Structures are given as structure tokens and as C-alpha cells.
PDB file of C-alpha atoms and ligand atoms in Angstrom:
ATOM      1  CA  MET A   1     123.837 146.968 166.607  1.00 63.00           C
ATOM      2  CA  ASP A   2     125.622 146.131 163.399  1.00 87.00           C
ATOM      3  CA  LEU A   3     126.968 142.637 163.877  1.00 97.00           C
ATOM      4  CA  LYS A   4     128.744 142.598 160.545  1.00 97.00           C
ATOM      5  CA  SER A   5     131.227 145.222 161.725  1.00 97.00           C
ATOM      6  CA  GLU A   6     132.232 142.935 164.615  1.00 98.00           C
ATOM      7  CA  ILE A   7     133.519 140.283 162.215  1.00 98.00           C
ATOM      8  CA  ASN A   8     137.264 140.059 161.680  1.00 98.00           C
ATOM      9  CA  THR A   9     137.576 139.449 157.946  1.00 97.00           C
ATOM     10  CA  ASN A  10     141.129 138.142 158.406  1.00 97.00           C
ATOM     11  CA  LYS A  11     139.842 135.272 160.535  1.00 98.00           C
ATOM     12  CA  LEU A  12     136.941 134.004 158.471  1.00 98.00           C
ATOM     13  CA  PRO A  13     136.210 130.309 158.176  1.00 98.00           C
ATOM     14  CA  LYS A  14     137.489 129.256 154.741  1.00 98.00           C
ATOM     15  CA  HIS A  15     134.815 126.598 154.505  1.00 98.00           C
ATOM     16  CA  LEU A  16     131.423 127.055 156.138  1.00 99.00           C
ATOM     17  CA  ALA A  17     128.966 124.163 155.999  1.00 99.00           C
ATOM     18  CA  ILE A  18     125.327 124.335 157.060  1.00 99.00           C
ATOM     19  CA  ILE A  19     122.772 121.659 157.933  1.00 99.00           C
ATOM     20  CA  MET A  20     119.639 123.607 157.030  1.00 98.00           C
ATOM     21  CA  ASP A  21     117.086 122.034 159.346  1.00 98.00           C
ATOM     22  CA  GLY A  22     113.649 122.877 160.689  1.00 98.00           C
ATOM     23  CA  ASN A  23     111.555 123.733 157.623  1.00 98.00           C
ATOM     24  CA  GLY A  24     108.861 121.231 158.558  1.00 98.00           C
ATOM     25  CA  ARG A  25     108.564 122.399 162.162  1.00 98.00           C
ATOM     26  CA  TRP A  26     108.498 126.032 161.061  1.00 99.00           C
ATOM     27  CA  ALA A  27     105.481 125.309 158.858  1.00 98.00           C
ATOM     28  CA  LYS A  28     103.775 123.140 161.464  1.00 98.00           C
ATOM     29  CA  GLN A  29     104.035 125.910 164.079  1.00 98.00           C
ATOM     30  CA  LYS A  30     102.156 128.140 161.682  1.00 98.00           C
ATOM     31  CA  GLY A  31      99.571 125.503 160.822  1.00 98.00           C
ATOM     32  CA  MET A  32     100.868 125.263 157.265  1.00 98.00           C
ATOM     33  CA  LEU A  33     102.009 122.426 155.018  1.00 97.00           C
ATOM     34  CA  ARG A  34     105.630 121.277 155.215  1.00 98.00           C
ATOM     35  CA  ALA A  35     106.052 122.362 151.595  1.00 98.00           C
ATOM     36  CA  ILE A  36     105.530 125.982 152.635  1.00 98.00           C
ATOM     37  CA  GLY A  37     108.363 125.575 155.118  1.00 98.00           C
ATOM     38  CA  HIS A  38     110.658 124.343 152.370  1.00 98.00           C
ATOM     39  CA  GLU A  39     109.632 127.244 150.134  1.00 98.00           C
ATOM     40  CA  ASN A  40     110.421 129.750 152.854  1.00 98.00           C
ATOM     41  CA  GLY A  41     113.720 128.010 153.484  1.00 98.00           C
ATOM     42  CA  THR A  42     114.901 129.140 150.057  1.00 97.00           C
ATOM     43  CA  LYS A  43     114.820 132.766 151.272  1.00 97.00           C
ATOM     44  CA  SER A  44     117.305 131.867 153.990  1.00 98.00           C
ATOM     45  CA  VAL A  45     119.483 130.172 151.384  1.00 98.00           C
ATOM     46  CA  ARG A  46     119.660 133.425 149.449  1.00 96.00           C
ATOM     47  CA  GLN A  47     120.477 135.440 152.607  1.00 96.00           C
ATOM     48  CA  VAL A  48     123.278 133.112 153.576  1.00 98.00           C
ATOM     49  CA  VAL A  49     124.736 132.830 150.076  1.00 98.00           C
ATOM     50  CA  GLU A  50     124.823 136.605 149.686  1.00 96.00           C
ATOM     51  CA  GLY A  51     126.088 137.120 153.227  1.00 97.00           C
ATOM     52  CA  CYS A  52     128.970 134.685 152.781  1.00 98.00           C
ATOM     53  CA  ALA A  53     129.979 136.106 149.412  1.00 97.00           C
ATOM     54  CA  GLU A  54     129.927 139.660 150.769  1.00 97.00           C
ATOM     55  CA  LEU A  55     132.147 138.681 153.699  1.00 98.00           C
ATOM     56  CA  GLY A  56     134.638 136.857 151.500  1.00 98.00           C
ATOM     57  CA  ILE A  57     134.090 133.259 152.556  1.00 98.00           C
ATOM     58  CA  GLU A  58     135.664 130.952 149.973  1.00 98.00           C
ATOM     59  CA  ASN A  59     133.557 127.798 150.340  1.00 98.00           C
ATOM     60  CA  LEU A  60     129.956 127.484 151.435  1.00 98.00           C
ATOM     61  CA  THR A  61     128.376 124.031 151.489  1.00 98.00           C
ATOM     62  CA  LEU A  62     124.665 123.559 152.118  1.00 98.00           C
ATOM     63  CA  PHE A  63     123.042 120.262 153.068  1.00 98.00           C
ATOM     64  CA  ALA A  64     119.906 120.376 150.950  1.00 98.00           C
ATOM     65  CA  PHE A  65     118.870 116.724 150.616  1.00 98.00           C
ATOM     66  CA  SER A  66     120.335 113.623 152.225  1.00 98.00           C
ATOM     67  CA  THR A  67     120.481 110.014 151.047  1.00 98.00           C
ATOM     68  CA  GLU A  68     118.126 109.299 153.957  1.00 98.00           C
ATOM     69  CA  ASN A  69     115.672 111.983 152.828  1.00 98.00           C
ATOM     70  CA  TRP A  70     114.661 109.693 149.915  1.00 98.00           C
ATOM     71  CA  ASN A  71     112.683 107.778 152.569  1.00 98.00           C
ATOM     72  CA  ARG A  72     110.314 110.701 153.155  1.00 98.00           C
ATOM     73  CA  PRO A  73     106.765 110.581 151.744  1.00 98.00           C
ATOM     74  CA  LYS A  74     106.828 110.566 147.951  1.00 98.00           C
ATOM     75  CA  LEU A  75     104.944 113.838 147.715  1.00 97.00           C
ATOM     76  CA  GLU A  76     107.439 115.663 149.921  1.00 98.00           C
ATOM     77  CA  VAL A  77     110.351 114.318 147.896  1.00 98.00           C
ATOM     78  CA  GLN A  78     108.655 115.503 144.695  1.00 98.00           C
ATOM     79  CA  THR A  79     108.032 118.936 146.208  1.00 97.00           C
ATOM     80  CA  LEU A  80     111.686 119.258 147.207  1.00 98.00           C
ATOM     81  CA  MET A  81     112.897 118.242 143.749  1.00 98.00           C
ATOM     82  CA  LYS A  82     110.534 120.731 142.086  1.00 98.00           C
ATOM     83  CA  LEU A  83     111.728 123.410 144.453  1.00 98.00           C
ATOM     84  CA  LEU A  84     115.312 122.604 143.523  1.00 98.00           C
ATOM     85  CA  VAL A  85     114.566 123.103 139.835  1.00 98.00           C
ATOM     86  CA  SER A  86     112.666 126.361 140.355  1.00 98.00           C
ATOM     87  CA  SER A  87     115.329 127.736 142.723  1.00 98.00           C
ATOM     88  CA  LEU A  88     118.110 126.946 140.274  1.00 97.00           C
ATOM     89  CA  LYS A  89     116.218 128.734 137.505  1.00 97.00           C
ATOM     90  CA  LYS A  90     115.572 131.720 139.752  1.00 96.00           C
ATOM     91  CA  GLU A  91     118.963 131.974 141.453  1.00 95.00           C
ATOM     92  CA  ILE A  92     121.260 131.660 138.445  1.00 96.00           C
ATOM     93  CA  LYS A  93     121.156 135.457 138.154  1.00 94.00           C
ATOM     94  CA  THR A  94     122.184 135.958 141.801  1.00 93.00           C
ATOM     95  CA  LEU A  95     125.052 133.536 141.253  1.00 97.00           C
ATOM     96  CA  GLN A  96     126.257 135.312 138.116  1.00 97.00           C
ATOM     97  CA  ASP A  97     125.837 138.801 139.608  1.00 94.00           C
ATOM     98  CA  ASN A  98     127.865 137.793 142.660  1.00 95.00           C
ATOM     99  CA  ASN A  99     130.509 135.819 140.728  1.00 97.00           C
ATOM    100  CA  ILE A 100     129.651 132.588 142.582  1.00 98.00           C
ATOM    101  CA  ARG A 101     130.458 129.150 141.232  1.00 98.00           C
ATOM    102  CA  LEU A 102     127.922 126.395 141.872  1.00 98.00           C
ATOM    103  CA  MET A 103     128.988 122.821 142.514  1.00 98.00           C
ATOM    104  CA  ALA A 104     127.174 119.755 143.829  1.00 98.00           C
ATOM    105  CA  ILE A 105     128.183 116.759 145.913  1.00 98.00           C
ATOM    106  CA  GLY A 106     126.278 113.524 146.403  1.00 98.00           C
ATOM    107  CA  ASN A 107     124.962 110.631 144.409  1.00 98.00           C
ATOM    108  CA  LEU A 108     123.621 112.909 141.685  1.00 98.00           C
ATOM    109  CA  ASP A 109     122.613 109.989 139.445  1.00 97.00           C
ATOM    110  CA  ASN A 110     119.668 109.472 141.784  1.00 97.00           C
ATOM    111  CA  LEU A 111     118.192 112.904 141.065  1.00 98.00           C
ATOM    112  CA  PRO A 112     115.201 113.137 138.727  1.00 98.00           C
ATOM    113  CA  LYS A 113     116.360 113.825 135.148  1.00 98.00           C
ATOM    114  CA  LYS A 114     114.956 117.346 135.129  1.00 98.00           C
ATOM    115  CA  ALA A 115     116.696 118.318 138.344  1.00 98.00           C
ATOM    116  CA  PHE A 116     119.977 116.786 137.171  1.00 98.00           C
ATOM    117  CA  LYS A 117     119.771 118.649 133.868  1.00 98.00           C
ATOM    118  CA  GLU A 118     119.015 122.020 135.465  1.00 98.00           C
ATOM    119  CA  LEU A 119     121.752 121.518 138.047  1.00 98.00           C
ATOM    120  CA  SER A 120     124.335 120.542 135.407  1.00 98.00           C
ATOM    121  CA  GLU A 121     123.421 123.599 133.394  1.00 98.00           C
ATOM    122  CA  VAL A 122     123.924 126.024 136.291  1.00 98.00           C
ATOM    123  CA  ILE A 123     127.159 124.280 137.275  1.00 98.00           C
ATOM    124  CA  ASP A 124     128.412 124.665 133.725  1.00 98.00           C
ATOM    125  CA  ARG A 125     127.303 128.279 133.318  1.00 98.00           C
ATOM    126  CA  THR A 126     128.979 129.369 136.569  1.00 98.00           C
ATOM    127  CA  LYS A 127     132.173 127.321 136.216  1.00 98.00           C
ATOM    128  CA  ASP A 128     134.416 130.350 135.611  1.00 98.00           C
ATOM    129  CA  ASN A 129     133.107 132.333 138.603  1.00 98.00           C
ATOM    130  CA  ASN A 130     135.727 132.659 141.316  1.00 98.00           C
ATOM    131  CA  ARG A 131     134.533 134.732 144.242  1.00 98.00           C
ATOM    132  CA  MET A 132     133.044 131.830 146.195  1.00 98.00           C
ATOM    133  CA  VAL A 133     132.259 128.162 145.622  1.00 98.00           C
ATOM    134  CA  LEU A 134     128.713 127.297 146.666  1.00 98.00           C
ATOM    135  CA  THR A 135     128.284 123.546 146.973  1.00 98.00           C
ATOM    136  CA  LEU A 136     124.890 121.912 147.270  1.00 98.00           C
ATOM    137  CA  ALA A 137     124.860 118.532 148.982  1.00 98.00           C
ATOM    138  CA  LEU A 138     122.105 116.684 147.155  1.00 98.00           C
ATOM    139  CA  SER A 139     121.270 113.045 147.620  1.00 98.00           C
ATOM    140  CA  TYR A 140     124.356 113.273 149.800  1.00 98.00           C
ATOM    141  CA  GLY A 141     125.377 110.917 152.574  1.00 98.00           C
ATOM    142  CA  SER A 142     128.845 110.848 154.046  1.00 98.00           C
ATOM    143  CA  ARG A 143     128.983 107.060 154.275  1.00 98.00           C
ATOM    144  CA  GLU A 144     127.935 106.744 150.643  1.00 98.00           C
ATOM    145  CA  GLU A 145     130.696 109.215 149.762  1.00 98.00           C
ATOM    146  CA  LEU A 146     133.266 107.216 151.721  1.00 98.00           C
ATOM    147  CA  ILE A 147     132.189 103.947 150.085  1.00 98.00           C
ATOM    148  CA  ASN A 148     132.470 105.600 146.696  1.00 98.00           C
ATOM    149  CA  THR A 149     135.931 106.923 147.626  1.00 98.00           C
ATOM    150  CA  VAL A 150     137.167 103.510 148.725  1.00 98.00           C
ATOM    151  CA  LYS A 151     135.913 101.999 145.470  1.00 98.00           C
ATOM    152  CA  LYS A 152     137.638 104.626 143.304  1.00 98.00           C
ATOM    153  CA  ILE A 153     140.932 104.196 145.143  1.00 98.00           C
ATOM    154  CA  SER A 154     140.673 100.393 145.052  1.00 98.00           C
ATOM    155  CA  ILE A 155     140.273 100.418 141.292  1.00 98.00           C
ATOM    156  CA  LYS A 156     143.399 102.564 140.966  1.00 98.00           C
ATOM    157  CA  VAL A 157     145.304 100.222 143.258  1.00 98.00           C
ATOM    158  CA  LYS A 158     144.157  97.244 141.212  1.00 98.00           C
ATOM    159  CA  ASN A 159     145.342  98.958 138.020  1.00 98.00           C
ATOM    160  CA  ASN A 160     148.685  99.897 139.601  1.00 98.00           C
ATOM    161  CA  ILE A 161     147.972 103.619 139.409  1.00 98.00           C
ATOM    162  CA  ILE A 162     148.282 104.034 143.179  1.00 98.00           C
ATOM    163  CA  SER A 163     150.333 101.851 145.510  1.00 98.00           C
ATOM    164  CA  PRO A 164     148.729 101.100 148.898  1.00 98.00           C
ATOM    165  CA  GLU A 165     151.757 102.510 150.804  1.00 98.00           C
ATOM    166  CA  ASN A 166     151.116 105.893 149.202  1.00 98.00           C
ATOM    167  CA  ILE A 167     147.551 106.240 150.390  1.00 98.00           C
ATOM    168  CA  ASP A 168     147.462 109.247 152.697  1.00 98.00           C
ATOM    169  CA  GLU A 169     145.043 112.033 153.608  1.00 97.00           C
ATOM    170  CA  SER A 170     145.636 113.895 150.387  1.00 97.00           C
ATOM    171  CA  VAL A 171     144.861 110.805 148.283  1.00 98.00           C
ATOM    172  CA  ILE A 172     141.609 110.346 150.162  1.00 98.00           C
ATOM    173  CA  ASN A 173     140.754 114.041 149.854  1.00 98.00           C
ATOM    174  CA  LYS A 174     141.240 113.901 146.103  1.00 98.00           C
ATOM    175  CA  HIS A 175     138.757 111.051 145.767  1.00 98.00           C
ATOM    176  CA  LEU A 176     135.983 112.522 147.893  1.00 98.00           C
ATOM    177  CA  TYR A 177     133.123 114.456 146.278  1.00 98.00           C
ATOM    178  CA  THR A 178     134.537 117.554 148.009  1.00 98.00           C
ATOM    179  CA  GLN A 179     137.935 117.100 146.378  1.00 96.00           C
ATOM    180  CA  ASN A 180     139.001 120.735 145.860  1.00 89.00           C
ATOM    181  CA  LEU A 181     137.329 122.258 148.894  1.00 97.00           C
ATOM    182  CA  HIS A 182     139.031 123.244 152.133  1.00 97.00           C
ATOM    183  CA  ASP A 183     138.373 121.210 155.292  1.00 97.00           C
ATOM    184  CA  VAL A 184     135.252 122.496 157.021  1.00 98.00           C
ATOM    185  CA  ASP A 185     136.127 125.170 159.601  1.00 98.00           C
ATOM    186  CA  LEU A 186     132.643 125.906 160.867  1.00 99.00           C
ATOM    187  CA  LEU A 187     129.554 123.702 160.791  1.00 99.00           C
ATOM    188  CA  ILE A 188     126.209 125.296 161.618  1.00 99.00           C
ATOM    189  CA  ARG A 189     123.040 123.315 162.303  1.00 99.00           C
ATOM    190  CA  THR A 190     119.740 125.072 162.778  1.00 99.00           C
ATOM    191  CA  SER A 191     116.532 123.950 164.534  1.00 98.00           C
ATOM    192  CA  GLY A 192     118.017 122.825 167.839  1.00 98.00           C
ATOM    193  CA  GLU A 193     119.009 119.321 166.787  1.00 98.00           C
ATOM    194  CA  GLN A 194     122.539 118.459 167.855  1.00 98.00           C
ATOM    195  CA  ARG A 195     123.610 115.751 165.459  1.00 98.00           C
ATOM    196  CA  ILE A 196     125.536 115.406 162.217  1.00 98.00           C
ATOM    197  CA  SER A 197     123.008 113.269 160.295  1.00 98.00           C
ATOM    198  CA  ASN A 198     125.625 111.686 158.003  1.00 98.00           C
ATOM    199  CA  PHE A 199     127.047 114.993 156.724  1.00 98.00           C
ATOM    200  CA  LEU A 200     130.734 115.419 155.753  1.00 98.00           C
ATOM    201  CA  LEU A 201     132.089 113.054 158.419  1.00 98.00           C
ATOM    202  CA  TRP A 202     135.669 113.125 157.107  1.00 98.00           C
ATOM    203  CA  GLN A 203     135.678 116.835 156.294  1.00 98.00           C
ATOM    204  CA  ILE A 204     134.460 118.042 159.712  1.00 98.00           C
ATOM    205  CA  ALA A 205     137.208 116.223 161.629  1.00 98.00           C
ATOM    206  CA  TYR A 206     138.382 119.536 163.154  1.00 98.00           C
ATOM    207  CA  ALA A 207     135.430 121.810 162.435  1.00 98.00           C
ATOM    208  CA  GLU A 208     133.949 124.070 165.091  1.00 98.00           C
ATOM    209  CA  LEU A 209     130.331 123.056 165.661  1.00 98.00           C
ATOM    210  CA  TYR A 210     127.621 125.658 166.138  1.00 99.00           C
ATOM    211  CA  PHE A 211     124.059 124.753 167.013  1.00 99.00           C
ATOM    212  CA  THR A 212     121.204 127.228 167.096  1.00 98.00           C
ATOM    213  CA  ASP A 213     117.523 126.828 167.930  1.00 98.00           C
ATOM    214  CA  VAL A 214     116.524 129.113 165.052  1.00 99.00           C
ATOM    215  CA  LEU A 215     114.494 127.216 162.459  1.00 99.00           C
ATOM    216  CA  TRP A 216     115.966 127.378 158.969  1.00 99.00           C
ATOM    217  CA  PRO A 217     113.262 129.602 157.381  1.00 98.00           C
ATOM    218  CA  ASP A 218     113.883 132.173 160.151  1.00 98.00           C
ATOM    219  CA  PHE A 219     117.662 132.164 159.644  1.00 98.00           C
ATOM    220  CA  THR A 220     118.943 135.525 158.367  1.00 98.00           C
ATOM    221  CA  LYS A 221     122.253 137.220 157.624  1.00 98.00           C
ATOM    222  CA  GLN A 222     122.293 138.454 161.229  1.00 98.00           C
ATOM    223  CA  HIS A 223     122.185 134.852 162.483  1.00 98.00           C
ATOM    224  CA  LEU A 224     125.034 134.027 160.136  1.00 98.00           C
ATOM    225  CA  TYR A 225     127.058 136.906 161.579  1.00 98.00           C
ATOM    226  CA  GLU A 226     126.319 135.702 165.139  1.00 98.00           C
ATOM    227  CA  ALA A 227     127.661 132.257 164.282  1.00 98.00           C
ATOM    228  CA  ILE A 228     130.827 133.657 162.727  1.00 98.00           C
ATOM    229  CA  ILE A 229     131.444 135.975 165.678  1.00 98.00           C
ATOM    230  CA  GLU A 230     131.109 132.988 168.037  1.00 98.00           C
ATOM    231  CA  TYR A 231     133.480 130.978 165.813  1.00 98.00           C
ATOM    232  CA  GLN A 232     136.059 133.765 165.984  1.00 98.00           C
ATOM    233  CA  LYS A 233     135.991 133.690 169.791  1.00 98.00           C
ATOM    234  CA  ARG A 234     137.001 130.042 169.904  1.00 98.00           C
ATOM    235  CA  GLU A 235     140.576 128.921 170.249  1.00 98.00           C
ATOM    236  CA  ARG A 236     141.331 126.248 167.649  1.00 98.00           C
ATOM    237  CA  ARG A 237     144.166 124.262 169.117  1.00 98.00           C
ATOM    238  CA  PHE A 238     144.398 121.252 166.764  1.00 97.00           C
ATOM    239  CA  GLY A 239     145.815 119.154 169.563  1.00 98.00           C
ATOM    240  CA  LYS A 240     148.402 121.692 170.683  1.00 98.00           C
ATOM    241  CA  THR A 241     148.468 123.622 173.947  1.00 98.00           C
ATOM    242  CA  SER A 242     147.030 127.091 174.299  1.00 98.00           C
ATOM    243  CA  GLU A 243     150.562 128.455 174.864  1.00 98.00           C
ATOM    244  CA  GLN A 244     151.761 127.012 171.568  1.00 97.00           C
ATOM    245  CA  ILE A 245     148.935 128.750 169.726  1.00 93.00           C
ATOM    246  CA  ASN A 246     149.457 132.185 171.257  1.00 91.00           C
TER     247      ASN A 246
HETATM  248  C1  IPE B   1     115.212 120.577 156.446  1.00 56.41           C
HETATM  249  O1  IPE B   1     114.021 120.709 157.120  1.00 56.41           O
HETATM  250  C2  IPE B   1     115.026 120.304 154.968  1.00 56.41           C
HETATM  251  C3  IPE B   1     115.358 118.939 154.560  1.00 56.41           C
HETATM  252  C4  IPE B   1     115.815 118.008 155.344  1.00 56.41           C
HETATM  253  C5  IPE B   1     115.164 118.613 153.159  1.00 56.41           C
HETATM  254  P1  IPE B   1     113.165 119.460 157.579  1.00 56.41           P
HETATM  255  O2  IPE B   1     112.222 119.101 156.481  1.00 56.41           O
HETATM  256  O3  IPE B   1     114.024 118.360 158.041  1.00 56.41           O
HETATM  257  O4  IPE B   1     112.349 120.081 158.789  1.00 56.41           O
HETATM  258  P2  IPE B   1     112.005 119.388 160.174  1.00 56.41           P
HETATM  259  O5  IPE B   1     113.271 118.868 160.744  1.00 56.41           O
HETATM  260  O6  IPE B   1     111.030 118.291 159.875  1.00 56.41           O
HETATM  261  O7  IPE B   1     111.414 120.475 160.997  1.00 56.41           O
HETATM  262  C1  IPE B   2     119.474 116.598 157.629  1.00 56.41           C
HETATM  263  O1  IPE B   2     118.227 116.936 158.139  1.00 56.41           O
HETATM  264  C2  IPE B   2     119.458 116.676 156.133  1.00 56.41           C
HETATM  265  C3  IPE B   2     119.290 118.007 155.566  1.00 56.41           C
HETATM  266  C4  IPE B   2     119.279 119.133 156.220  1.00 56.41           C
HETATM  267  C5  IPE B   2     119.171 118.057 154.140  1.00 56.41           C
HETATM  268  P1  IPE B   2     117.177 115.826 158.535  1.00 56.41           P
HETATM  269  O2  IPE B   2     115.991 116.535 159.077  1.00 56.41           O
HETATM  270  O3  IPE B   2     116.917 114.930 157.379  1.00 56.41           O
HETATM  271  O4  IPE B   2     117.948 115.008 159.647  1.00 56.41           O
HETATM  272  P2  IPE B   2     117.432 114.142 160.869  1.00 56.41           P
HETATM  273  O5  IPE B   2     116.420 113.179 160.319  1.00 56.41           O
HETATM  274  O6  IPE B   2     116.817 115.086 161.851  1.00 56.41           O
HETATM  275  O7  IPE B   2     118.654 113.490 161.395  1.00 56.41           O
HETATM  276 MG1   MG B   3     114.800 117.882 159.850  1.00 56.41          MG
END
């Protein structure tokens, strides 16, 4: 059955965010090193990026490395950073061919110099692409983002650029790392865990949540389509009654 044909392209989520989880368990099940799980996870990244661009999704945000992930064993952190550099080098062509713009959110100053440099280069080279914005959340934590946002706004208040009475949702949105992105419509988490793990707390206020047991390296375009089909069956009421929506 072709799941793609079941998707209503007029009702796509504008912003899809994914917590790509389960690489370690995938490898463990196969008696392999965690690093192999992360490597195989990059194949799923490509599937999902292509799948979203083909469908016409405007914003795709992938949780690739959290502020908390810095506490993993040093070797695993190094492996993930190396993988980031090699993936960026390899995937720049896919991004250009598909007219996809790369962006990044998070405390990017914490990235190793090499990773930061490679990332900045790809961001710069794809800045005029306009089919889809692919955002990598790297060294990202929602609380860190909110602290950073409060600081930026406070400085503007102190310098009389913003008056406290005028602080509203749009002011906060403009000072988040995700400033120009839509609110998240659909959040997918793989691997069976049902938690947010400090991801986009403000931005998912009204997102539909979708949890699947599939481990990230096993996640394919078909799984993406399943999630979108499920999303399209839901009634998003935003506090209103069903009758008001229909
Ligand atoms: C997701 O897979 C990748 C990152 C968090 C960087 P995990 O490495 O968390 O895999 P599990 O959860 O241990 O299986
Ligand atoms: C969340 O996964 C972070 C990423 C997917 C990058 P984790 O595996 O780090 O989250 P927890 O520890 O299960 O909450
Ligand atoms: Mg995990």
C-alpha cells in the first residue's frame, strides 16, 4: 500500500519536529557498539529530510544533541561530533539538490571548533535555499534557550529598546533560537520513550505528539508517512469546541 498517496498535502504540518531516539538500543540489540547505531541513524535523517521536502513541509527540526548529552562518556560525545562533521560534508549536496536551507539552534559556542566551522559553512552555503528549512538542534536545551531569551529581552528593556508592557508572545518568539520558524504542529519521538527531554518547550505548546516504538535507525519514509496520516486524523481544537471547528 502506498501510504504517501493517503496524505492530504493541503493539511501538512508546517513545522515537524523529531526527537531522534534509540540509536544506542538499536546497536545493543545487534550486539554492536553504540557508535554504529549513531552511524545508522544518519540514514534515517536522510530519509526524513528527503521525505519532508518532497511532501512540501516548510520546517523540519531534528533534535540531534542535547545540552544534557554533554554528560555522556567522552568517547561517545567525540564520536557524535565527528559524525556531525562527516554528515555535513556528505549531505551538503543533498541539501543543495533539494533546495533545502540548513539552520541550527542551541548553544553552538559549545561545539568543537571543527564542527562549528563546518556547520557555519553549510548554513552559509544554503542560506538562499527556500524549499524547506531544516534546523538541527545541537547542544540544545529548551531551558537554556529560555534563559538566553530572558537575558536578551532584559538587556533591551534595560536599554529602553523594549518596554515591559509590550512584551508579548511575538516578542518572546523573536528572541528564541527558533525565531523565524512556525510553532511546532507535530512532534515525533521514536524508541518508545514518552517524554520531551527538554526539547522546544515553548514551541510545542499546541503540538500534536506522536510516539512510536520504532528505533531511530529503523525509521523510514514510510514511518514518517504513518505519523503524518495519524496527525491528519486528529482534530486540533485549540481550546474551542468541536462544533466551532467544523
Ligand atoms: C539518540 O539515540 C541519539 C542521541 C541522543 C544523540 P540514543 O543515543 O539516545 O539511543 P538510546 O536512547 O540510548 O537507545
Ligand atoms: C533526547 O534523547 C536528545 C536527542 C534525541 C538528541 P536522550 O536519549 O538524550 O533523552 P533521554 O535521556 O532519554 O531523556
Ligand atoms: Mg536516548
